[in-house]
């Protein structure tokens, strides 16, 4: 009401529809990390930085995460946790391959049963029926796995679920846990990561490795490392998948052509990923456009167009 009525000097139609030069801003660089910033995610930040820099920024610096989806029974992740816990308890009781060989079948079955009972006792959300099913599943899985452990060269289990601090400049004091460390007779160690699904050693390759955790443990270990291995505990497909210094260190696995060179390559790759993360490189740049984005929960934040939608959505932000 306070605005006086006046004639507006509007441009004519032709003038109003003249094309305007638009300015484009690419905002893919976050602030660099300072000494007081709290970083989330542990060694997962290297995996996320390799998969998509924006995802590493959003999850490890902004703390973005998806809501958990509830389901009936145990999820694959929860089953994996039970296997990890059972193996930890099992090897604390056995300790070495020499002790494993000395046990009778009855004694070994008793140790397996006790380990399973211990971990299922902590899983209080399970009904008695689920406990019986998991007991049967774990018994067969652990028995078959120990048969594979028996054909290895002699080893002692040095640590299970050991806390490990990663210092890789410029990142410092990143705490994580290693599933298992075995010591061979020559004093060198094998670092093992349990996998209850499919795993491939090719996930350690390239400038953007899919699974960089084991190479990271390898290059930051204070002890001489003779190899890294996935222990694939998948029913019907139990095996070690590894890269080792020499072929005999794990059954049916691959020896590196030049172990020292391989470690140097991992060092360079992981150092670069860590530097990029600290410098704030957060571009939306998924390694696998078909899978990385489809399985990512951050789409509302980065608004990337999925491959199947590219022709249909021409106005969406990428």
PDB file of N, CA and C in Angstrom, residues 48-132:
ATOM      1  N   UNK A  48      36.135 -45.022  -0.452  1.00  0.00           N
ATOM      2  CA  UNK A  48      35.142 -44.091  -0.981  1.00  0.00           C
ATOM      3  C   UNK A  48      35.772 -43.056  -1.904  1.00  0.00           C
ATOM      4  N   UNK A  49      36.966 -42.579  -1.566  1.00  0.00           N
ATOM      5  CA  UNK A  49      37.643 -41.607  -2.429  1.00  0.00           C
ATOM      6  C   UNK A  49      37.932 -42.211  -3.794  1.00  0.00           C
ATOM      7  N   UNK A  50      38.271 -43.493  -3.815  1.00  0.00           N
ATOM      8  CA  UNK A  50      38.530 -44.182  -5.080  1.00  0.00           C
ATOM      9  C   UNK A  50      37.232 -44.422  -5.849  1.00  0.00           C
ATOM     10  N   UNK A  51      36.160 -44.750  -5.129  1.00  0.00           N
ATOM     11  CA  UNK A  51      34.881 -45.040  -5.783  1.00  0.00           C
ATOM     12  C   UNK A  51      34.234 -43.778  -6.341  1.00  0.00           C
ATOM     13  N   UNK A  52      34.215 -42.710  -5.527  1.00  0.00           N
ATOM     14  CA  UNK A  52      33.662 -41.423  -5.951  1.00  0.00           C
ATOM     15  C   UNK A  52      34.076 -40.384  -4.922  1.00  0.00           C
ATOM     16  N   UNK A  53      34.886 -39.403  -5.298  1.00  0.00           N
ATOM     17  CA  UNK A  53      35.366 -38.408  -4.337  1.00  0.00           C
ATOM     18  C   UNK A  53      34.243 -37.697  -3.575  1.00  0.00           C
ATOM     19  N   UNK A  54      33.127 -37.425  -4.250  1.00  0.00           N
ATOM     20  CA  UNK A  54      32.029 -36.761  -3.550  1.00  0.00           C
ATOM     21  C   UNK A  54      31.488 -37.617  -2.418  1.00  0.00           C
ATOM     22  N   UNK A  55      31.437 -38.921  -2.635  1.00  0.00           N
ATOM     23  CA  UNK A  55      30.918 -39.808  -1.598  1.00  0.00           C
ATOM     24  C   UNK A  55      31.836 -39.813  -0.376  1.00  0.00           C
ATOM     25  N   UNK A  56      33.150 -39.793  -0.603  1.00  0.00           N
ATOM     26  CA  UNK A  56      34.095 -39.731   0.513  1.00  0.00           C
ATOM     27  C   UNK A  56      33.888 -38.447   1.311  1.00  0.00           C
ATOM     28  N   UNK A  57      33.696 -37.334   0.604  1.00  0.00           N
ATOM     29  CA  UNK A  57      33.473 -36.042   1.261  1.00  0.00           C
ATOM     30  C   UNK A  57      32.172 -36.063   2.061  1.00  0.00           C
ATOM     31  N   UNK A  58      31.102 -36.551   1.444  1.00  0.00           N
ATOM     32  CA  UNK A  58      29.790 -36.514   2.088  1.00  0.00           C
ATOM     33  C   UNK A  58      29.721 -37.431   3.306  1.00  0.00           C
ATOM     34  N   UNK A  59      30.281 -38.614   3.194  1.00  0.00           N
ATOM     35  CA  UNK A  59      30.179 -39.574   4.293  1.00  0.00           C
ATOM     36  C   UNK A  59      31.215 -39.329   5.386  1.00  0.00           C
ATOM     37  N   UNK A  60      32.457 -39.072   4.987  1.00  0.00           N
ATOM     38  CA  UNK A  60      33.542 -39.000   5.971  1.00  0.00           C
ATOM     39  C   UNK A  60      33.740 -37.617   6.565  1.00  0.00           C
ATOM     40  N   UNK A  61      33.251 -36.575   5.880  1.00  0.00           N
ATOM     41  CA  UNK A  61      33.407 -35.224   6.420  1.00  0.00           C
ATOM     42  C   UNK A  61      32.066 -34.611   6.839  1.00  0.00           C
ATOM     43  N   UNK A  62      31.019 -34.849   6.063  1.00  0.00           N
ATOM     44  CA  UNK A  62      29.706 -34.317   6.429  1.00  0.00           C
ATOM     45  C   UNK A  62      28.914 -35.267   7.321  1.00  0.00           C
ATOM     46  N   UNK A  63      29.337 -36.543   7.361  1.00  0.00           N
ATOM     47  CA  UNK A  63      28.629 -37.510   8.190  1.00  0.00           C
ATOM     48  C   UNK A  63      27.303 -37.961   7.603  1.00  0.00           C
ATOM     49  N   UNK A  64      27.147 -37.868   6.285  1.00  0.00           N
ATOM     50  CA  UNK A  64      25.896 -38.289   5.641  1.00  0.00           C
ATOM     51  C   UNK A  64      25.811 -39.814   5.624  1.00  0.00           C
ATOM     52  N   UNK A  65      24.681 -40.339   5.993  1.00  0.00           N
ATOM     53  CA  UNK A  65      24.497 -41.791   5.941  1.00  0.00           C
ATOM     54  C   UNK A  65      23.027 -42.113   5.736  1.00  0.00           C
ATOM     55  N   UNK A  66      22.785 -43.281   5.186  1.00  0.00           N
ATOM     56  CA  UNK A  66      21.414 -43.690   4.906  1.00  0.00           C
ATOM     57  C   UNK A  66      20.785 -44.314   6.141  1.00  0.00           C
ATOM     58  N   UNK A  67      19.468 -44.276   6.214  1.00  0.00           N
ATOM     59  CA  UNK A  67      18.755 -44.974   7.278  1.00  0.00           C
ATOM     60  C   UNK A  67      18.823 -46.476   7.003  1.00  0.00           C
ATOM     61  N   UNK A  68      18.959 -47.245   8.062  1.00  0.00           N
ATOM     62  CA  UNK A  68      19.016 -48.690   7.899  1.00  0.00           C
ATOM     63  C   UNK A  68      17.653 -49.229   7.488  1.00  0.00           C
ATOM     64  N   UNK A  69      17.697 -50.233   6.626  1.00  0.00           N
ATOM     65  CA  UNK A  69      16.468 -50.887   6.183  1.00  0.00           C
ATOM     66  C   UNK A  69      16.270 -52.174   6.979  1.00  0.00           C
ATOM     67  N   UNK A  70      15.142 -52.293   7.625  1.00  0.00           N
ATOM     68  CA  UNK A  70      14.874 -53.482   8.421  1.00  0.00           C
ATOM     69  C   UNK A  70      14.418 -54.629   7.527  1.00  0.00           C
ATOM     70  N   UNK A  71      14.758 -55.843   7.937  1.00  0.00           N
ATOM     71  CA  UNK A  71      14.333 -57.012   7.178  1.00  0.00           C
ATOM     72  C   UNK A  71      14.127 -58.172   8.133  1.00  0.00           C
ATOM     73  N   UNK A  72      13.391 -59.173   7.669  1.00  0.00           N
ATOM     74  CA  UNK A  72      13.165 -60.354   8.489  1.00  0.00           C
ATOM     75  C   UNK A  72      14.441 -61.200   8.531  1.00  0.00           C
ATOM     76  N   UNK A  73      14.743 -61.713   9.703  1.00  0.00           N
ATOM     77  CA  UNK A  73      15.929 -62.568   9.817  1.00  0.00           C
ATOM     78  C   UNK A  73      17.214 -61.767   9.815  1.00  0.00           C
ATOM     79  N   UNK A  74      18.309 -62.453   9.529  1.00  0.00           N
ATOM     80  CA  UNK A  74      19.624 -61.822   9.534  1.00  0.00           C
ATOM     81  C   UNK A  74      19.988 -61.327   8.141  1.00  0.00           C
ATOM     82  N   UNK A  75      20.583 -60.149   8.091  1.00  0.00           N
ATOM     83  CA  UNK A  75      21.088 -59.643   6.810  1.00  0.00           C
ATOM     84  C   UNK A  75      22.419 -60.316   6.497  1.00  0.00           C
ATOM     85  N   UNK A  76      22.894 -60.132   5.271  1.00  0.00           N
ATOM     86  CA  UNK A  76      24.188 -60.701   4.885  1.00  0.00           C
ATOM     87  C   UNK A  76      25.301 -60.137   5.762  1.00  0.00           C
ATOM     88  N   UNK A  77      25.200 -58.839   6.092  1.00  0.00           N
ATOM     89  CA  UNK A  77      26.216 -58.215   6.944  1.00  0.00           C
ATOM     90  C   UNK A  77      26.209 -58.827   8.338  1.00  0.00           C
ATOM     91  N   UNK A  78      25.023 -59.078   8.887  1.00  0.00           N
ATOM     92  CA  UNK A  78      24.925 -59.668  10.223  1.00  0.00           C
ATOM     93  C   UNK A  78      25.448 -61.102  10.241  1.00  0.00           C
ATOM     94  N   UNK A  79      25.201 -61.847   9.179  1.00  0.00           N
ATOM     95  CA  UNK A  79      25.763 -63.201   9.092  1.00  0.00           C
ATOM     96  C   UNK A  79      27.282 -63.146   9.022  1.00  0.00           C
ATOM     97  N   UNK A  80      27.783 -62.150   8.295  1.00  0.00           N
ATOM     98  CA  UNK A  80      29.227 -61.986   8.205  1.00  0.00           C
ATOM     99  C   UNK A  80      29.846 -61.667   9.555  1.00  0.00           C
ATOM    100  N   UNK A  81      29.152 -60.841  10.348  1.00  0.00           N
ATOM    101  CA  UNK A  81      29.644 -60.491  11.682  1.00  0.00           C
ATOM    102  C   UNK A  81      29.734 -61.737  12.561  1.00  0.00           C
ATOM    103  N   UNK A  82      28.756 -62.623  12.459  1.00  0.00           N
ATOM    104  CA  UNK A  82      28.789 -63.870  13.231  1.00  0.00           C
ATOM    105  C   UNK A  82      29.981 -64.736  12.834  1.00  0.00           C
ATOM    106  N   UNK A  83      30.270 -64.812  11.534  1.00  0.00           N
ATOM    107  CA  UNK A  83      31.415 -65.600  11.066  1.00  0.00           C
ATOM    108  C   UNK A  83      32.714 -65.005  11.596  1.00  0.00           C
ATOM    109  N   UNK A  84      32.858 -63.673  11.495  1.00  0.00           N
ATOM    110  CA  UNK A  84      34.047 -63.005  12.013  1.00  0.00           C
ATOM    111  C   UNK A  84      34.250 -63.309  13.495  1.00  0.00           C
ATOM    112  N   UNK A  85      33.174 -63.173  14.270  1.00  0.00           N
ATOM    113  CA  UNK A  85      33.264 -63.377  15.715  1.00  0.00           C
ATOM    114  C   UNK A  85      33.600 -64.825  16.050  1.00  0.00           C
ATOM    115  N   UNK A  86      33.004 -65.765  15.311  1.00  0.00           N
ATOM    116  CA  UNK A  86      33.281 -67.180  15.564  1.00  0.00           C
ATOM    117  C   UNK A  86      34.736 -67.522  15.246  1.00  0.00           C
ATOM    118  N   UNK A  87      35.261 -66.992  14.166  1.00  0.00           N
ATOM    119  CA  UNK A  87      36.657 -67.251  13.808  1.00  0.00           C
ATOM    120  C   UNK A  87      37.624 -66.630  14.822  1.00  0.00           C
ATOM    121  N   UNK A  88      37.276 -65.440  15.306  1.00  0.00           N
ATOM    122  CA  UNK A  88      38.110 -64.809  16.325  1.00  0.00           C
ATOM    123  C   UNK A  88      38.193 -65.681  17.575  1.00  0.00           C
ATOM    124  N   UNK A  89      37.033 -66.153  18.036  1.00  0.00           N
ATOM    125  CA  UNK A  89      36.990 -67.006  19.224  1.00  0.00           C
ATOM    126  C   UNK A  89      37.705 -68.328  18.971  1.00  0.00           C
ATOM    127  N   UNK A  90      37.522 -68.865  17.783  1.00  0.00           N
ATOM    128  CA  UNK A  90      38.113 -70.156  17.419  1.00  0.00           C
ATOM    129  C   UNK A  90      39.637 -70.102  17.449  1.00  0.00           C
ATOM    130  N   UNK A  91      40.221 -69.073  16.816  1.00  0.00           N
ATOM    131  CA  UNK A  91      41.679 -69.008  16.732  1.00  0.00           C
ATOM    132  C   UNK A  91      42.320 -68.590  18.050  1.00  0.00           C
ATOM    133  N   UNK A  92      41.572 -67.931  18.898  1.00  0.00           N
ATOM    134  CA  UNK A  92      42.107 -67.658  20.237  1.00  0.00           C
ATOM    135  C   UNK A  92      42.246 -68.950  21.026  1.00  0.00           C
ATOM    136  N   UNK A  93      41.393 -69.921  20.728  1.00  0.00           N
ATOM    137  CA  UNK A  93      41.481 -71.211  21.407  1.00  0.00           C
ATOM    138  C   UNK A  93      42.544 -72.123  20.781  1.00  0.00           C
ATOM    139  N   UNK A  94      42.754 -72.010  19.465  1.00  0.00           N
ATOM    140  CA  UNK A  94      43.703 -72.906  18.770  1.00  0.00           C
ATOM    141  C   UNK A  94      45.095 -72.280  18.704  1.00  0.00           C
ATOM    142  N   UNK A  95      45.195 -71.086  18.169  1.00  0.00           N
ATOM    143  CA  UNK A  95      46.444 -70.330  18.221  1.00  0.00           C
ATOM    144  C   UNK A  95      47.440 -70.565  17.116  1.00  0.00           C
ATOM    145  N   UNK A  96      47.547 -71.769  16.611  1.00  0.00           N
ATOM    146  CA  UNK A  96      48.556 -72.046  15.585  1.00  0.00           C
ATOM    147  C   UNK A  96      48.149 -73.256  14.765  1.00  0.00           C
ATOM    148  N   UNK A  97      48.800 -73.390  13.608  1.00  0.00           N
ATOM    149  CA  UNK A  97      48.530 -74.555  12.777  1.00  0.00           C
ATOM    150  C   UNK A  97      49.027 -75.833  13.443  1.00  0.00           C
ATOM    151  N   UNK A  98      50.123 -75.744  14.188  1.00  0.00           N
ATOM    152  CA  UNK A  98      50.646 -76.917  14.888  1.00  0.00           C
ATOM    153  C   UNK A  98      49.616 -77.458  15.874  1.00  0.00           C
ATOM    154  N   UNK A  99      48.974 -76.547  16.622  1.00  0.00           N
ATOM    155  CA  UNK A  99      47.924 -76.971  17.553  1.00  0.00           C
ATOM    156  C   UNK A  99      46.735 -77.538  16.783  1.00  0.00           C
ATOM    157  N   UNK A 100      46.409 -76.937  15.649  1.00  0.00           N
ATOM    158  CA  UNK A 100      45.301 -77.422  14.823  1.00  0.00           C
ATOM    159  C   UNK A 100      45.535 -78.863  14.397  1.00  0.00           C
ATOM    160  N   UNK A 101      46.766 -79.179  13.967  1.00  0.00           N
ATOM    161  CA  UNK A 101      47.096 -80.543  13.541  1.00  0.00           C
ATOM    162  C   UNK A 101      47.068 -81.531  14.699  1.00  0.00           C
ATOM    163  N   UNK A 102      47.341 -81.053  15.896  1.00  0.00           N
ATOM    164  CA  UNK A 102      47.424 -81.960  17.051  1.00  0.00           C
ATOM    165  C   UNK A 102      46.054 -82.356  17.595  1.00  0.00           C
ATOM    166  N   UNK A 103      45.007 -81.637  17.222  1.00  0.00           N
ATOM    167  CA  UNK A 103      43.672 -81.905  17.754  1.00  0.00           C
ATOM    168  C   UNK A 103      43.017 -83.087  17.060  1.00  0.00           C
ATOM    169  N   UNK A 104      42.330 -83.902  17.813  1.00  0.00           N
ATOM    170  CA  UNK A 104      41.509 -84.953  17.211  1.00  0.00           C
ATOM    171  C   UNK A 104      40.240 -84.321  16.643  1.00  0.00           C
ATOM    172  N   UNK A 105      39.540 -85.069  15.811  1.00  0.00           N
ATOM    173  CA  UNK A 105      38.298 -84.536  15.249  1.00  0.00           C
ATOM    174  C   UNK A 105      37.303 -84.166  16.343  1.00  0.00           C
ATOM    175  N   UNK A 106      37.235 -85.015  17.370  1.00  0.00           N
ATOM    176  CA  UNK A 106      36.303 -84.750  18.472  1.00  0.00           C
ATOM    177  C   UNK A 106      36.674 -83.475  19.211  1.00  0.00           C
ATOM    178  N   UNK A 107      37.979 -83.305  19.475  1.00  0.00           N
ATOM    179  CA  UNK A 107      38.433 -82.102  20.171  1.00  0.00           C
ATOM    180  C   UNK A 107      38.167 -80.850  19.336  1.00  0.00           C
ATOM    181  N   UNK A 108      38.404 -80.963  18.040  1.00  0.00           N
ATOM    182  CA  UNK A 108      38.198 -79.804  17.169  1.00  0.00           C
ATOM    183  C   UNK A 108      36.721 -79.437  17.088  1.00  0.00           C
ATOM    184  N   UNK A 109      35.864 -80.437  17.000  1.00  0.00           N
ATOM    185  CA  UNK A 109      34.421 -80.175  16.963  1.00  0.00           C
ATOM    186  C   UNK A 109      33.949 -79.498  18.253  1.00  0.00           C
ATOM    187  N   UNK A 110      34.536 -79.893  19.371  1.00  0.00           N
ATOM    188  CA  UNK A 110      34.179 -79.282  20.649  1.00  0.00           C
ATOM    189  C   UNK A 110      34.564 -77.807  20.673  1.00  0.00           C
ATOM    190  N   UNK A 111      35.768 -77.497  20.172  1.00  0.00           N
ATOM    191  CA  UNK A 111      36.221 -76.100  20.118  1.00  0.00           C
ATOM    192  C   UNK A 111      35.323 -75.284  19.195  1.00  0.00           C
ATOM    193  N   UNK A 112      34.957 -75.866  18.043  1.00  0.00           N
ATOM    194  CA  UNK A 112      34.055 -75.172  17.111  1.00  0.00           C
ATOM    195  C   UNK A 112      32.711 -74.913  17.766  1.00  0.00           C
ATOM    196  N   UNK A 113      32.151 -75.922  18.440  1.00  0.00           N
ATOM    197  CA  UNK A 113      30.859 -75.763  19.114  1.00  0.00           C
ATOM    198  C   UNK A 113      30.908 -74.667  20.170  1.00  0.00           C
ATOM    199  N   UNK A 114      31.986 -74.646  20.953  1.00  0.00           N
ATOM    200  CA  UNK A 114      32.109 -73.629  22.005  1.00  0.00           C
ATOM    201  C   UNK A 114      32.209 -72.225  21.415  1.00  0.00           C
ATOM    202  N   UNK A 115      32.946 -72.101  20.309  1.00  0.00           N
ATOM    203  CA  UNK A 115      33.076 -70.796  19.661  1.00  0.00           C
ATOM    204  C   UNK A 115      31.725 -70.314  19.145  1.00  0.00           C
ATOM    205  N   UNK A 116      30.967 -71.212  18.545  1.00  0.00           N
ATOM    206  CA  UNK A 116      29.659 -70.840  17.994  1.00  0.00           C
ATOM    207  C   UNK A 116      28.689 -70.464  19.112  1.00  0.00           C
ATOM    208  N   UNK A 117      28.688 -71.245  20.189  1.00  0.00           N
ATOM    209  CA  UNK A 117      27.800 -70.944  21.310  1.00  0.00           C
ATOM    210  C   UNK A 117      28.113 -69.569  21.899  1.00  0.00           C
ATOM    211  N   UNK A 118      29.406 -69.231  21.957  1.00  0.00           N
ATOM    212  CA  UNK A 118      29.815 -67.937  22.514  1.00  0.00           C
ATOM    213  C   UNK A 118      29.257 -66.785  21.689  1.00  0.00           C
ATOM    214  N   UNK A 119      29.374 -66.854  20.363  1.00  0.00           N
ATOM    215  CA  UNK A 119      28.920 -65.730  19.530  1.00  0.00           C
ATOM    216  C   UNK A 119      27.401 -65.688  19.426  1.00  0.00           C
ATOM    217  N   UNK A 120      26.744 -66.857  19.428  1.00  0.00           N
ATOM    218  CA  UNK A 120      25.284 -66.856  19.344  1.00  0.00           C
ATOM    219  C   UNK A 120      24.647 -66.412  20.653  1.00  0.00           C
ATOM    220  N   UNK A 121      25.366 -66.601  21.752  1.00  0.00           N
ATOM    221  CA  UNK A 121      24.860 -66.145  23.040  1.00  0.00           C
ATOM    222  C   UNK A 121      24.747 -64.624  23.072  1.00  0.00           C
ATOM    223  N   UNK A 122      25.676 -63.956  22.357  1.00  0.00           N
ATOM    224  CA  UNK A 122      25.648 -62.494  22.296  1.00  0.00           C
ATOM    225  C   UNK A 122      24.586 -61.976  21.337  1.00  0.00           C
ATOM    226  N   UNK A 123      24.158 -62.840  20.406  1.00  0.00           N
ATOM    227  CA  UNK A 123      23.141 -62.431  19.427  1.00  0.00           C
ATOM    228  C   UNK A 123      21.755 -62.638  20.041  1.00  0.00           C
ATOM    229  N   UNK A 124      21.410 -61.777  20.969  1.00  0.00           N
ATOM    230  CA  UNK A 124      20.199 -61.981  21.764  1.00  0.00           C
ATOM    231  C   UNK A 124      18.918 -61.784  20.963  1.00  0.00           C
ATOM    232  N   UNK A 125      19.012 -61.148  19.796  1.00  0.00           N
ATOM    233  CA  UNK A 125      17.800 -60.898  19.020  1.00  0.00           C
ATOM    234  C   UNK A 125      17.329 -62.147  18.283  1.00  0.00           C
ATOM    235  N   UNK A 126      18.143 -63.205  18.273  1.00  0.00           N
ATOM    236  CA  UNK A 126      17.794 -64.406  17.522  1.00  0.00           C
ATOM    237  C   UNK A 126      16.813 -65.281  18.305  1.00  0.00           C
ATOM    238  N   UNK A 127      15.838 -65.814  17.596  1.00  0.00           N
ATOM    239  CA  UNK A 127      14.919 -66.769  18.197  1.00  0.00           C
ATOM    240  C   UNK A 127      15.607 -68.133  18.280  1.00  0.00           C
ATOM    241  N   UNK A 128      15.102 -69.047  19.091  1.00  0.00           N
ATOM    242  CA  UNK A 128      15.706 -70.385  19.186  1.00  0.00           C
ATOM    243  C   UNK A 128      15.825 -71.088  17.828  1.00  0.00           C
ATOM    244  N   UNK A 129      14.844 -70.876  16.957  1.00  0.00           N
ATOM    245  CA  UNK A 129      14.905 -71.507  15.641  1.00  0.00           C
ATOM    246  C   UNK A 129      16.067 -70.948  14.822  1.00  0.00           C
ATOM    247  N   UNK A 130      16.253 -69.623  14.869  1.00  0.00           N
ATOM    248  CA  UNK A 130      17.379 -69.016  14.153  1.00  0.00           C
ATOM    249  C   UNK A 130      18.712 -69.483  14.725  1.00  0.00           C
ATOM    250  N   UNK A 131      18.769 -69.643  16.040  1.00  0.00           N
ATOM    251  CA  UNK A 131      19.999 -70.122  16.674  1.00  0.00           C
ATOM    252  C   UNK A 131      20.356 -71.512  16.158  1.00  0.00           C
ATOM    253  N   UNK A 132      19.374 -72.384  16.048  1.00  0.00           N
ATOM    254  CA  UNK A 132      19.637 -73.741  15.541  1.00  0.00           C
ATOM    255  C   UNK A 132      20.123 -73.694  14.100  1.00  0.00           C
TER     256      UNK A 132
END
